[in-house]
Coordinates of C-alpha atoms and ligand atoms in Angstrom, one line a residue:
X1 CA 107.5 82.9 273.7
X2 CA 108.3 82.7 277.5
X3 CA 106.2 85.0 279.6
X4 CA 109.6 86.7 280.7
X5 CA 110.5 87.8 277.5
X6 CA 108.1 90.7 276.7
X7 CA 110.4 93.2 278.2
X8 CA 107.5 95.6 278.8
X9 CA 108.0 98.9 280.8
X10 CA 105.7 99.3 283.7
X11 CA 105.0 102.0 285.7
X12 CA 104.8 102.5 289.4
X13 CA 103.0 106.0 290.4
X14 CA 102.4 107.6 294.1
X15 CA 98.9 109.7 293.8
X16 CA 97.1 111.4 295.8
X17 CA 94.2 109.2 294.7
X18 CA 96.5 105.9 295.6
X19 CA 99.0 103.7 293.7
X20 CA 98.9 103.6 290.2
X21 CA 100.3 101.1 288.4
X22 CA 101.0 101.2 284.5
X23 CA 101.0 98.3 281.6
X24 CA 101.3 95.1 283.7
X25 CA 102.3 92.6 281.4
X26 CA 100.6 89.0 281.2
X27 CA 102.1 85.8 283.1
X28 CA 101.2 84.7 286.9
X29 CA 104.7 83.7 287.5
X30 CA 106.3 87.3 286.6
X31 CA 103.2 89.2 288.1
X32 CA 103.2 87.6 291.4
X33 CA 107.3 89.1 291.3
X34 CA 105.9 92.2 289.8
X35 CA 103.3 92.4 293.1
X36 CA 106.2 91.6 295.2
X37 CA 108.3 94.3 293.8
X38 CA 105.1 96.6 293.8
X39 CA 104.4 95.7 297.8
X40 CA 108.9 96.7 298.1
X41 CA 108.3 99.9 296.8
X42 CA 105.5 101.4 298.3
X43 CA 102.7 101.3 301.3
X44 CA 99.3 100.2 299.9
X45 CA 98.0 98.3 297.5
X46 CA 97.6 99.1 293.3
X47 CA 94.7 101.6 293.6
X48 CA 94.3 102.2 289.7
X49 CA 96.0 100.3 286.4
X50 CA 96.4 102.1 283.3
X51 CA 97.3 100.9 279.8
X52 CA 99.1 102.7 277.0
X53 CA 97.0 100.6 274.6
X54 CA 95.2 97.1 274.8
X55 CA 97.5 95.4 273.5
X56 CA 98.2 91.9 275.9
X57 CA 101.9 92.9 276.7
X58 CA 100.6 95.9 278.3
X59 CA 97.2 94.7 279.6
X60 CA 97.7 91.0 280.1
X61 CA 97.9 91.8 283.6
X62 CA 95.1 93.9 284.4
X63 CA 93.3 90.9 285.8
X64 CA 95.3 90.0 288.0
X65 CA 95.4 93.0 289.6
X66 CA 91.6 93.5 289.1
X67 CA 91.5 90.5 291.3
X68 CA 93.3 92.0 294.1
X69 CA 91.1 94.6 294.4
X70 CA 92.6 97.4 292.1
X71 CA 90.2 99.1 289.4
X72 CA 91.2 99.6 285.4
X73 CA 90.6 103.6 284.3
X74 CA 90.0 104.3 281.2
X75 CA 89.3 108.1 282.2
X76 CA 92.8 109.1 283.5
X77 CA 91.3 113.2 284.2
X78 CA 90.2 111.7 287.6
X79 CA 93.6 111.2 289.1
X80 CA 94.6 115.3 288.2
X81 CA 98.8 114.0 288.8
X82 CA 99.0 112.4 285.7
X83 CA 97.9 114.0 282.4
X84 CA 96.6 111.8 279.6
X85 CA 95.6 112.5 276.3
X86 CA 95.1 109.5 273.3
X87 CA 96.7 109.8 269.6
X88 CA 97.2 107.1 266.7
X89 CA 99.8 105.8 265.9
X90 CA 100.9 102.0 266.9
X91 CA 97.4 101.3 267.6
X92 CA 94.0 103.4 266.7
X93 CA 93.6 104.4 271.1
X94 CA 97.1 105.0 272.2
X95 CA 97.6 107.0 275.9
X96 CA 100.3 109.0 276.8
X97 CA 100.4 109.3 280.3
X98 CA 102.6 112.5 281.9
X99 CA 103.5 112.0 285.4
X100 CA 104.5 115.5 286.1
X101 CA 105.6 115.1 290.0
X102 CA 108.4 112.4 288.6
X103 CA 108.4 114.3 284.9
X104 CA 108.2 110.7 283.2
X105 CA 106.2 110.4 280.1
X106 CA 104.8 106.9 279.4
X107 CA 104.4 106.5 275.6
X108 CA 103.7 102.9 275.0
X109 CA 104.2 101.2 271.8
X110 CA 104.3 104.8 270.0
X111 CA 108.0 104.6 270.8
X112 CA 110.2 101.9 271.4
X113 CA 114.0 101.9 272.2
X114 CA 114.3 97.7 271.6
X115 CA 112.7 97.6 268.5
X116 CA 112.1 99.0 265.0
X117 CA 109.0 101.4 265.1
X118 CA 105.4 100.1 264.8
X119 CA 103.4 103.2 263.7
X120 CA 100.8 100.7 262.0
X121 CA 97.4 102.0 262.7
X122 CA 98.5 106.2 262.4
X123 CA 100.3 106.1 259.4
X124 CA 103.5 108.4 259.3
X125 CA 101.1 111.6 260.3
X126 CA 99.8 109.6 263.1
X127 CA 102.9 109.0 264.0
X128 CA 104.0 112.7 263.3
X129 CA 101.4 114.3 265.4
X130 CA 102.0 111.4 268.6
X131 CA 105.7 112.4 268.9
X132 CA 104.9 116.3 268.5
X133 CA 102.2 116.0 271.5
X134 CA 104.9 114.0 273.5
X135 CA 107.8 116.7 273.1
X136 CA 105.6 119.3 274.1
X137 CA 105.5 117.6 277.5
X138 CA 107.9 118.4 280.4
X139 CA 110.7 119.5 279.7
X140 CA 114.6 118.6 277.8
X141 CA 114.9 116.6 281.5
X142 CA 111.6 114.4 281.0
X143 CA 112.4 110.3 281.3
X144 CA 110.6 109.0 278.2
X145 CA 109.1 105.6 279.2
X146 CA 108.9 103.7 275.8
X147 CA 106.4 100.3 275.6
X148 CA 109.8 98.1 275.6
X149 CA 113.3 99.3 275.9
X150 CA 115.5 101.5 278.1
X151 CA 113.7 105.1 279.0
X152 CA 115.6 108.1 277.4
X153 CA 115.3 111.8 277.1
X154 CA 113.6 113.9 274.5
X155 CA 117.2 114.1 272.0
X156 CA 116.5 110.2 271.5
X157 CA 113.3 110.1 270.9
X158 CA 113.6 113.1 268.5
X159 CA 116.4 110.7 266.8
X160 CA 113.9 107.9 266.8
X161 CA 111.6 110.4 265.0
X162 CA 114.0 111.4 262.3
X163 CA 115.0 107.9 261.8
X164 CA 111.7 106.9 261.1
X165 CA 110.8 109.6 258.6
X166 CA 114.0 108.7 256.6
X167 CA 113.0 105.2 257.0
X168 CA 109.5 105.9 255.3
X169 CA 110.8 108.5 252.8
X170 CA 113.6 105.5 251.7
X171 CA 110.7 103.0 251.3
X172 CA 108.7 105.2 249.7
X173 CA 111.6 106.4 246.8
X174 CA 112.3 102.2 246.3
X175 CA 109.0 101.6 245.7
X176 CA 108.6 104.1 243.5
X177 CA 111.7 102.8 242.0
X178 CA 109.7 99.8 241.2
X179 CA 111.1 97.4 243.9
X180 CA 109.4 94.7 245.8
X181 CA 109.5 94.2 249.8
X182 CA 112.8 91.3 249.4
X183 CA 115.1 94.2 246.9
X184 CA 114.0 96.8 249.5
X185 CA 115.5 94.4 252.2
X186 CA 118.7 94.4 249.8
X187 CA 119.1 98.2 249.8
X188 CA 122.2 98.9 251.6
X189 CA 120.7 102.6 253.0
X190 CA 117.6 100.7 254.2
X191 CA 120.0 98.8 256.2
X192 CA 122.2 101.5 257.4
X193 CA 118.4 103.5 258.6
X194 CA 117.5 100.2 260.5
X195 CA 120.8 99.7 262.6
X196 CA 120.1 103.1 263.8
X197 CA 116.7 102.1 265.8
X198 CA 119.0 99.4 267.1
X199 CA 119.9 101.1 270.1
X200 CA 121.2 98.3 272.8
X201 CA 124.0 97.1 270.2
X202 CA 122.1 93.8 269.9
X203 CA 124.5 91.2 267.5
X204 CA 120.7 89.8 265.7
X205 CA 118.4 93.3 265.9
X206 CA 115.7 92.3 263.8
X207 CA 115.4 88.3 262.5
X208 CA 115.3 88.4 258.6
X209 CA 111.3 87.7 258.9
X210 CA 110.9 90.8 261.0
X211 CA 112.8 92.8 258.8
X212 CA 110.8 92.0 255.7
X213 CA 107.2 92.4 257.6
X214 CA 108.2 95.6 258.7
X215 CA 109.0 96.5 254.7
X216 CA 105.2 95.2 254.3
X217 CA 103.4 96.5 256.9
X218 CA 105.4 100.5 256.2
X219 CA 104.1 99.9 252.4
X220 CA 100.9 99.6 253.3
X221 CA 100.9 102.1 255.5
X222 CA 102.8 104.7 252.7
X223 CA 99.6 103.4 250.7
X224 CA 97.2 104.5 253.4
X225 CA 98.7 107.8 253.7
X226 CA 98.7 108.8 250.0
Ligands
ZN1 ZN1 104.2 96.3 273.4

């Protein structure tokens, strides 16, 4: 995979405590055009990075910025701008980071507008209880910055929410139905659930391989949940 493919959203905040910077992805080459674009946008340097989750594609580049002087926080209460608060869902310390000042939301990997959804470490009420402590942010006008993917309101992500329960619930009924992870892939609603997450009209959404992991992993996480 080339470095320039991750597609990860970053953030860029003014604070009164300095410049904060949010989820550098990995990759000299794209980070030296990231600290270019950074040093475009605004006076000083990256006072503080913060990472929805540890995940490389959001952290790979805290190094690099580490090296220029800025410092990772893991305790977000000491910049009061930005409120922070951690759930489970994608992984078992995801950070949402609300930015009132701009009223952007920064989600990470708990939502994703690119993709089909990854709720693997929460389970469907990790998942649940994530998206219900992100809509009670802001307002119907908050920018919902999703780990990958264009930003949206609060209707799409409540849309991504639905779509994910019917996804689960669908899964759930064929399994009970006796099928394995390959008839599941077969199921013509299954298919019809997916599309929807495909957002960006992409002509190959989700390679066959992905498709069937994703089958897995949810069935292991319907087991979990029981
Ligand atoms: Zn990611």
């Amino acid at each position: 995979m080339k470095h320039t493919d991750y597609g990860t959203n970053i953030g860029l905040l003014k604070t009164t405590r300095g410049i904060v910077l949010i989820d550098p992805m990995p990759g000299n080459e794209n980070l030296d055009v990231l600290n270019n674009a950074v040093k475009d946008l605004v006076d000083g340097p990256v006072k503080f990075i913060l990472n929805t989750h540890e995940h490389s594609d959001h952290s790979g580049g805290n190094a690099y910025f580490i090296k220029k002087g800025s410092t990772l926080l893991y305790d977000v209460t000491k910049i009061k701008e930005i409120h922070g608060f951690l759930v489970e869902s994608h992984t078992t310390e995801d950070k949402v980071f609300f930015h009132q000042k701009s009223n952007s939301i920064f989600v990470g990997d708990i939502y994703d507008t690119s993709w089909h959804p990854t709720f693997y470490s929460g389970g469907l009420s990790g998942f649940r209880k994530a998206i219900e402590a992100i809509l009670k942010l802001g307002n119907d006008d908050s920018i919902i910055v999703p780990g990958h993917g264009k930003p949206t309101r609060k209707s799409e992500l409540r849309a991504f929410r639905k779509n994910t329960l019917d996804w689960v619930s669908r899964v759930r009924k064929l399994k009970n139905d006796g099928m394995t992870a390959i008839e599941i892939k077969n199921d013509a609603q299954i298919n019809i659930i997916l599309d929807k997450f495909n957002l960006e009209d992409k002509a190959d959404f989700i390679p066959e391989k992905a498709f069937i992991w994703f089958i897995e992993r949810t069935l292991t996480v319907i087991d979990k949940d029981v």
